[in-house]
C-alpha atoms as a printed R data frame, in Angstrom:
    type eleno elety resid chain resno       x        y      z
1   ATOM     1    CA   MET     A     1 -59.607 -134.058 64.085
2   ATOM     2    CA   THR     A     2 -63.325 -133.934 64.802
3   ATOM     3    CA   TYR     A     3 -65.982 -134.948 67.301
4   ATOM     4    CA   SER     A     4 -69.603 -135.319 66.310
5   ATOM     5    CA   LEU     A     5 -72.982 -136.543 67.495
6   ATOM     6    CA   LEU     A     6 -76.040 -137.871 65.709
7   ATOM     7    CA   LEU     A     7 -79.494 -137.931 67.330
8   ATOM     8    CA   ALA     A     8 -82.858 -139.413 66.397
9   ATOM     9    CA   HIS     A     9 -86.094 -138.738 68.271
10  ATOM    10    CA   PRO     A    10 -88.668 -140.884 66.448
11  ATOM    11    CA   ALA     A    11 -91.643 -139.652 68.500
12  ATOM    12    CA   SER     A    12 -91.196 -136.118 67.152
13  ATOM    13    CA   ARG     A    13 -89.721 -137.272 63.826
14  ATOM    14    CA   THR     A    14 -86.626 -135.181 64.534
15  ATOM    15    CA   LEU     A    15 -83.040 -135.849 63.454
16  ATOM    16    CA   ALA     A    16 -79.934 -133.888 64.373
17  ATOM    17    CA   VAL     A    17 -76.220 -133.905 63.721
18  ATOM    18    CA   ALA     A    18 -73.650 -131.618 65.350
19  ATOM    19    CA   THR     A    19 -69.894 -131.444 64.934
20  ATOM    20    CA   ALA     A    20 -66.841 -129.485 66.077
21  ATOM    21    CA   SER     A    21 -63.246 -129.493 64.884
22  ATOM    22    CA   PHE     A    22 -59.940 -127.706 64.622
23  ATOM    23    CA   SER     A    23 -60.466 -127.581 60.876
24  ATOM    24    CA   LEU     A    24 -61.818 -124.819 58.686
25  ATOM    25    CA   ALA     A    25 -65.541 -125.082 57.869
26  ATOM    26    CA   VAL     A    26 -66.266 -128.516 59.336
27  ATOM    27    CA   GLY     A    27 -69.933 -128.038 58.453
28  ATOM    28    CA   LYS     A    28 -69.139 -128.054 54.746
29  ATOM    29    CA   ALA     A    29 -67.421 -131.433 54.751
30  ATOM    30    CA   VAL     A    30 -68.615 -133.643 57.621
31  ATOM    31    CA   PRO     A    31 -72.407 -133.693 58.369
32  ATOM    32    CA   ALA     A    32 -75.510 -134.337 56.289
33  ATOM    33    CA   VAL     A    33 -79.179 -135.026 57.086
34  ATOM    34    CA   LEU     A    34 -82.143 -136.213 55.042
35  ATOM    35    CA   PRO     A    35 -85.415 -135.406 56.855
36  ATOM    36    CA   GLY     A    36 -87.265 -138.479 58.011
37  ATOM    37    CA   ILE     A    37 -84.513 -140.754 56.680
38  ATOM    38    CA   GLY     A    38 -81.253 -140.353 58.563
39  ATOM    39    CA   ALA     A    39 -78.062 -138.497 59.370
40  ATOM    40    CA   VAL     A    40 -74.416 -139.144 58.562
41  ATOM    41    CA   VAL     A    41 -70.956 -137.827 59.385
42  ATOM    42    CA   SER     A    42 -67.851 -138.576 57.326
43  ATOM    43    CA   GLN     A    43 -64.694 -137.456 59.114
44  ATOM    44    CA   ALA     A    44 -61.010 -138.120 59.911
45  ATOM    45    CA   TYR     A    45 -59.411 -137.976 56.446
46  ATOM    46    CA   THR     A    46 -62.810 -136.921 55.176
47  ATOM    47    CA   ASN     A    47 -64.400 -138.308 52.042
48  ATOM    48    CA   THR     A    48 -67.331 -135.968 51.461
49  ATOM    49    CA   ARG     A    49 -68.696 -138.186 48.691
50  ATOM    50    CA   LEU     A    50 -69.667 -140.939 51.121
51  ATOM    51    CA   ARG     A    51 -72.551 -139.019 52.636
52  ATOM    52    CA   GLY     A    52 -75.002 -139.067 49.749
53  ATOM    53    CA   PRO     A    53 -74.739 -142.775 48.881
54  ATOM    54    CA   LEU     A    54 -75.009 -143.817 52.531
55  ATOM    55    CA   LEU     A    55 -78.136 -141.720 53.072
56  ATOM    56    CA   ARG     A    56 -79.658 -143.125 49.889
57  ATOM    57    CA   MET     A    57 -79.070 -146.632 51.240
58  ATOM    58    CA   LEU     A    58 -81.023 -145.691 54.363
59  ATOM    59    CA   GLU     A    59 -83.744 -144.250 52.147
60  ATOM    60    CA   SER     A    60 -83.968 -147.594 50.340
61  ATOM    61    CA   GLY     A    61 -84.606 -149.348 53.659
62  ATOM    62    CA   GLN     A    62 -81.157 -150.687 54.474
63  ATOM    63    CA   HIS     A    63 -80.039 -150.854 58.107
64  ATOM    64    CA   PRO     A    64 -77.087 -148.545 58.905
65  ATOM    65    CA   ALA     A    65 -74.857 -151.563 59.575
66  ATOM    66    CA   ALA     A    66 -75.696 -153.038 56.175
67  ATOM    67    CA   ALA     A    67 -74.944 -149.712 54.509
68  ATOM    68    CA   LEU     A    68 -71.580 -149.337 56.243
69  ATOM    69    CA   ALA     A    69 -70.689 -152.906 55.308
70  ATOM    70    CA   LYS     A    70 -70.461 -151.576 51.732
71  ATOM    71    CA   LEU     A    71 -67.895 -148.920 52.668
72  ATOM    72    CA   ALA     A    72 -65.076 -150.764 50.918
73  ATOM    73    CA   ILE     A    73 -67.094 -150.603 47.695
74  ATOM    74    CA   LEU     A    74 -67.742 -146.872 48.059
75  ATOM    75    CA   ASP     A    75 -64.244 -145.844 49.171
76  ATOM    76    CA   THR     A    76 -60.757 -146.849 48.066
77  ATOM    77    CA   ASP     A    77 -59.213 -146.042 51.461
78  ATOM    78    CA   PRO     A    78 -61.647 -146.915 54.286
79  ATOM    79    CA   ALA     A    79 -58.778 -147.303 56.768
80  ATOM    80    CA   ARG     A    80 -58.474 -143.498 56.808
81  ATOM    81    CA   ARG     A    81 -62.182 -142.809 57.275
82  ATOM    82    CA   GLN     A    82 -64.417 -142.456 60.278
83  ATOM    83    CA   VAL     A    83 -68.135 -142.638 59.537
84  ATOM    84    CA   GLY     A    84 -71.241 -142.500 61.696
85  ATOM    85    CA   LEU     A    85 -74.656 -143.356 60.271
86  ATOM    86    CA   LEU     A    86 -78.021 -143.024 62.036
87  ATOM    87    CA   ALA     A    87 -81.485 -143.903 60.727
88  ATOM    88    CA   ALA     A    88 -84.680 -142.078 61.653
89  ATOM    89    CA   ASP     A    89 -85.812 -145.043 63.767
90  ATOM    90    CA   GLY     A    90 -82.718 -144.629 65.974
91  ATOM    91    CA   SER     A    91 -80.709 -147.556 64.622
92  ATOM    92    CA   HIS     A    92 -77.082 -146.735 63.942
93  ATOM    93    CA   ALA     A    93 -73.642 -147.987 62.971
94  ATOM    94    CA   ALA     A    94 -70.106 -146.611 63.033
95  ATOM    95    CA   HIS     A    95 -66.787 -147.251 61.316
96  ATOM    96    CA   THR     A    96 -63.385 -146.107 62.569
97  ATOM    97    CA   GLY     A    97 -60.579 -147.025 60.199
98  ATOM    98    CA   THR     A    98 -57.292 -148.380 61.492
99  ATOM    99    CA   ASP     A    99 -55.380 -145.343 60.188
100 ATOM   100    CA   CYS     A   100 -57.517 -142.739 61.999
101 ATOM   101    CA   SER     A   101 -55.522 -140.627 64.444
102 ATOM   102    CA   ASP     A   102 -55.681 -141.568 68.132
103 ATOM   103    CA   TRP     A   103 -57.762 -141.298 70.158
104 ATOM   104    CA   ALA     A   104 -60.520 -142.430 67.838
105 ATOM   105    CA   GLY     A   105 -63.756 -144.286 68.509
106 ATOM   106    CA   HIS     A   106 -67.447 -144.000 69.269
107 ATOM   107    CA   ARG     A   107 -70.102 -144.550 71.909
108 ATOM   108    CA   SER     A   108 -73.817 -145.119 71.463
109 ATOM   109    CA   ALA     A   109 -77.216 -145.522 73.080
110 ATOM   110    CA   PRO     A   110 -80.695 -145.900 71.546
111 ATOM   111    CA   GLY     A   111 -81.114 -143.028 69.101
112 ATOM   112    CA   ILE     A   112 -77.679 -141.581 69.935
113 ATOM   113    CA   LEU     A   113 -74.259 -141.960 68.319
114 ATOM   114    CA   VAL     A   114 -71.187 -139.955 69.354
115 ATOM   115    CA   ILE     A   115 -67.960 -140.356 67.409
116 ATOM   116    CA   GLY     A   116 -64.572 -138.678 67.176
117 ATOM   117    CA   ASN     A   117 -60.925 -138.885 66.200
118 ATOM   118    CA   LEU     A   118 -57.674 -137.132 67.133
119 ATOM   119    CA   LEU     A   119 -59.233 -136.596 70.547
120 ATOM   120    CA   THR     A   120 -57.484 -136.142 73.861
121 ATOM   121    CA   GLY     A   121 -58.999 -139.454 74.969
122 ATOM   122    CA   PRO     A   122 -62.182 -141.502 75.325
123 ATOM   123    CA   ASP     A   123 -63.454 -139.113 78.010
124 ATOM   124    CA   VAL     A   124 -64.583 -136.836 75.173
125 ATOM   125    CA   VAL     A   125 -67.151 -139.239 73.726
126 ATOM   126    CA   ASP     A   126 -67.966 -140.736 77.132
127 ATOM   127    CA   GLY     A   127 -68.858 -137.279 78.425
128 ATOM   128    CA   MET     A   128 -70.899 -136.419 75.357
129 ATOM   129    CA   LEU     A   129 -72.923 -139.610 75.643
130 ATOM   130    CA   ALA     A   130 -73.519 -139.043 79.353
131 ATOM   131    CA   SER     A   131 -74.690 -135.498 78.632
132 ATOM   132    CA   LEU     A   132 -77.222 -136.743 76.097
133 ATOM   133    CA   THR     A   133 -78.533 -139.686 78.102
134 ATOM   134    CA   THR     A   134 -78.947 -137.800 81.388
135 ATOM   135    CA   SER     A   135 -80.825 -134.800 79.929
136 ATOM   136    CA   PRO     A   136 -84.118 -136.141 78.551
137 ATOM   137    CA   LEU     A   137 -85.937 -134.250 75.837
138 ATOM   138    CA   VAL     A   138 -88.548 -131.851 77.174
139 ATOM   139    CA   THR     A   139 -90.899 -129.535 75.345
140 ATOM   140    CA   SER     A   140 -89.380 -126.080 75.386
141 ATOM   141    CA   ALA     A   141 -91.316 -123.234 76.959
142 ATOM   142    CA   LEU     A   142 -89.464 -120.842 74.649
143 ATOM   143    CA   VAL     A   143 -90.660 -122.246 71.351
144 ATOM   144    CA   SER     A   144 -94.118 -123.535 70.498
145 ATOM   145    CA   GLY     A   145 -95.479 -125.790 67.816
146 ATOM   146    CA   ALA     A   146 -93.470 -127.976 65.483
147 ATOM   147    CA   ASP     A   147 -90.188 -126.237 66.282
148 ATOM   148    CA   ALA     A   148 -90.261 -127.152 69.990
149 ATOM   149    CA   ALA     A   149 -88.575 -130.542 69.665
150 ATOM   150    CA   ALA     A   150 -86.080 -129.173 67.157
151 ATOM   151    CA   HIS     A   151 -85.190 -126.376 69.558
152 ATOM   152    CA   ASP     A   152 -84.684 -128.745 72.479
153 ATOM   153    CA   ILE     A   153 -82.614 -131.190 70.466
154 ATOM   154    CA   ALA     A   154 -80.498 -128.368 69.055
155 ATOM   155    CA   ARG     A   155 -79.726 -127.070 72.548
156 ATOM   156    CA   ARG     A   156 -78.937 -130.567 73.823
157 ATOM   157    CA   ALA     A   157 -76.605 -131.152 70.900
158 ATOM   158    CA   VAL     A   158 -74.593 -127.993 71.505
159 ATOM   159    CA   SER     A   159 -74.487 -128.721 75.241
160 ATOM   160    CA   ALA     A   160 -73.054 -132.169 74.485
161 ATOM   161    CA   LEU     A   161 -70.410 -130.645 72.217
162 ATOM   162    CA   ARG     A   162 -69.482 -128.335 75.083
163 ATOM   163    CA   THR     A   163 -69.127 -131.361 77.356
164 ATOM   164    CA   GLY     A   164 -66.806 -132.924 74.805
165 ATOM   165    CA   LEU     A   165 -64.747 -129.753 74.625
166 ATOM   166    CA   ALA     A   166 -64.500 -129.571 78.420
167 ATOM   167    CA   ALA     A   167 -63.167 -133.144 78.420
168 ATOM   168    CA   GLY     A   168 -60.421 -132.164 75.971
169 ATOM   169    CA   GLY     A   169 -62.072 -132.213 72.551
170 ATOM   170    CA   ASP     A   170 -59.922 -132.122 69.427
171 ATOM   171    CA   ARG     A   171 -56.281 -132.420 70.507
172 ATOM   172    CA   ARG     A   172 -55.340 -129.472 68.282
173 ATOM   173    CA   GLY     A   173 -57.902 -126.997 69.618
174 ATOM   174    CA   GLN     A   174 -61.113 -125.510 68.207
175 ATOM   175    CA   GLN     A   175 -61.938 -123.599 65.033
176 ATOM   176    CA   SER     A   176 -65.320 -124.515 63.561
177 ATOM   177    CA   SER     A   177 -68.647 -126.133 64.383
178 ATOM   178    CA   ALA     A   178 -71.958 -126.956 62.739
179 ATOM   179    CA   LEU     A   179 -75.485 -128.033 63.616
180 ATOM   180    CA   GLN     A   180 -78.236 -129.462 61.418
181 ATOM   181    CA   VAL     A   181 -81.721 -130.421 62.634
182 ATOM   182    CA   ALA     A   182 -84.501 -131.885 60.494
183 ATOM   183    CA   ALA     A   183 -88.093 -132.145 61.725
184 ATOM   184    CA   GLY     A   184 -91.003 -133.800 59.992
185 ATOM   185    CA   GLY     A   185 -91.595 -136.646 57.585
186 ATOM   186    CA   ARG     A   186 -89.538 -138.121 54.795
187 ATOM   187    CA   ASP     A   187 -88.147 -135.637 52.311
188 ATOM   188    CA   SER     A   188 -85.610 -136.777 49.751
189 ATOM   189    CA   ASP     A   189 -85.231 -133.385 48.049
190 ATOM   190    CA   TRP     A   190 -81.694 -132.045 47.790
191 ATOM   191    CA   PRO     A   191 -80.667 -129.762 49.331
192 ATOM   192    CA   PRO     A   192 -82.971 -130.780 52.184
193 ATOM   193    CA   ALA     A   193 -85.322 -128.385 53.956
194 ATOM   194    CA   LEU     A   194 -83.801 -128.266 57.457
195 ATOM   195    CA   THR     A   195 -85.293 -126.658 60.559
196 ATOM   196    CA   VAL     A   196 -81.806 -125.682 61.732
197 ATOM   197    CA   ASP     A   197 -78.763 -125.388 59.471
198 ATOM   198    CA   LEU     A   198 -76.039 -123.360 61.178
199 ATOM   199    CA   ARG     A   199 -72.295 -123.241 60.540
200 ATOM   200    CA   VAL     A   200 -69.426 -121.508 62.275
201 ATOM   201    CA   ASP     A   201 -66.590 -121.787 59.773
202 ATOM   202    CA   ASP     A   202 -63.714 -119.971 61.503
203 ATOM   203    CA   HIS     A   203 -63.919 -118.688 65.070
204 ATOM   204    CA   GLY     A   204 -61.808 -118.716 68.220
205 ATOM   205    CA   HIS     A   205 -64.785 -120.001 70.230
206 ATOM   206    CA   PRO     A   206 -67.014 -121.767 67.703
207 ATOM   207    CA   LEU     A   207 -69.410 -123.293 70.241
208 ATOM   208    CA   ASP     A   208 -70.067 -119.900 71.818
209 ATOM   209    CA   GLU     A   209 -70.813 -118.578 68.351
210 ATOM   210    CA   LEU     A   210 -73.071 -121.539 67.585
211 ATOM   211    CA   ASP     A   211 -75.049 -120.821 70.762
212 ATOM   212    CA   ARG     A   212 -75.351 -117.163 69.752
213 ATOM   213    CA   MET     A   213 -76.676 -118.160 66.356
214 ATOM   214    CA   LEU     A   214 -79.215 -120.483 67.990
215 ATOM   215    CA   ASP     A   215 -80.387 -117.544 70.084
216 ATOM   216    CA   LEU     A   216 -80.939 -115.600 66.868
217 ATOM   217    CA   LYS     A   217 -82.797 -118.535 65.323
218 ATOM   218    CA   PHE     A   218 -85.139 -119.319 68.221
219 ATOM   219    CA   GLY     A   219 -84.867 -116.307 70.510
220 ATOM   220    CA   ALA     A   220 -82.755 -116.182 73.666
């Protein structure tokens, strides 16, 4: 139903999460970020209420794997959930329930987690991971100051979603996308102050629209 990525760049204290789906308003239900703490996606048969407790566990110092080990306590039907959790230091963990629609799974590297379900195949997440690991972060010439890393990570995230789409993406097609980027130190306020918080809720080409919105945010 959805493919997503979570990124941490500890050197710039930047976190990002991006997602795309053939579902209405994926950005409302799937991603969440707490600046300086971590990022989470809750997808498949989505339980939106998982995101807050999991991020609070990261805030309390728990490793993502330890937090996800408590999923059965937080959720009455974990077999239908797919969850990715990434801490600001780059550590991560993932859960794909046995009742998630094929193809479903994840791939990871230091500071990177890509995860999806109801995909055309593993090539989707394999391609996304390759896109992220072969395009190192560079300081953008287009944006200066504190927003430079956020801009670069935002562009990399959308590019990786495009790679996933080119590999097949969501088996049903495309409808919505979202991108959240947090830069700076720990901030547990809710709603969080995000550097980028963009949603495409219903569009025939949601990644094109997300790119257009990034151009408006940072300048083409």
